[in-house]
């Protein structure tokens, strides 16, 4: 059976796409799947650092697409998590070096060799986004509970639907105490605007910084609330559709409802 290509995207930078890609990929591998995570952010690679694999890079996704090496030569196997592999991005090229046709060719090979291939899309909706979604079967839209992130996510969701790609939402960096005070949007506010299926809720967690600096995936840190959330997300992706979504706290959102109306985000 062919594997799935899943693109992780958002439109806006800095919402946690790379952390989500690394965490979901690692969690899916821990579930027994053969997983490749692919950094599509040409020129600004970070996925290798988050996974602690930056010192083992020889070839990258540009080399594979442009046939300078085989896919097997570019794959970096994680020594801590069986069946987790990384294809890094190039730091010395720009996004124009990839073509949709070349990415589709490599994606076909990834689908034949892996249960899941997860593409970490760069910020924006230009060439890098186009290359990341061209072969995607599904999409995960990562959004934080602020109006600029929601507006950009809304735009990306429209582009995904136009390509017949079904998106699901991960709301990242939720701070329960701020939601309770009405100082942060609740996930329900976000859902009201974006109107797509909710895949998971991830709380703000200081362990994310520690994980990034140490190169140890969040899902390997049992004390990490965000890591636990990503493991539940991976289980849902892997078919456990009845797994309940844990809601961090109750809601109070009056002022933010007026703000999102003012910005024209309501549907």
Coordinates of C-alpha atoms in Angstrom, one line a residue, residues 18 44 56 61 78 88 97 138 149 155 204 219 239:
X18 CA 9.0 22.9 12.1
X44 CA 16.8 28.5 5.8
X56 CA 25.3 14.3 9.6
X61 CA 16.4 17.7 -1.1
X78 CA 17.6 9.0 13.4
X88 CA 17.3 18.2 4.9
X97 CA 16.0 25.8 -7.7
X138 CA -3.3 15.8 3.1
X149 CA -1.9 33.9 12.2
X155 CA -5.8 32.2 3.1
X204 CA 2.5 26.6 25.3
X219 CA 7.6 13.5 22.0
X239 CA -6.3 6.2 12.3

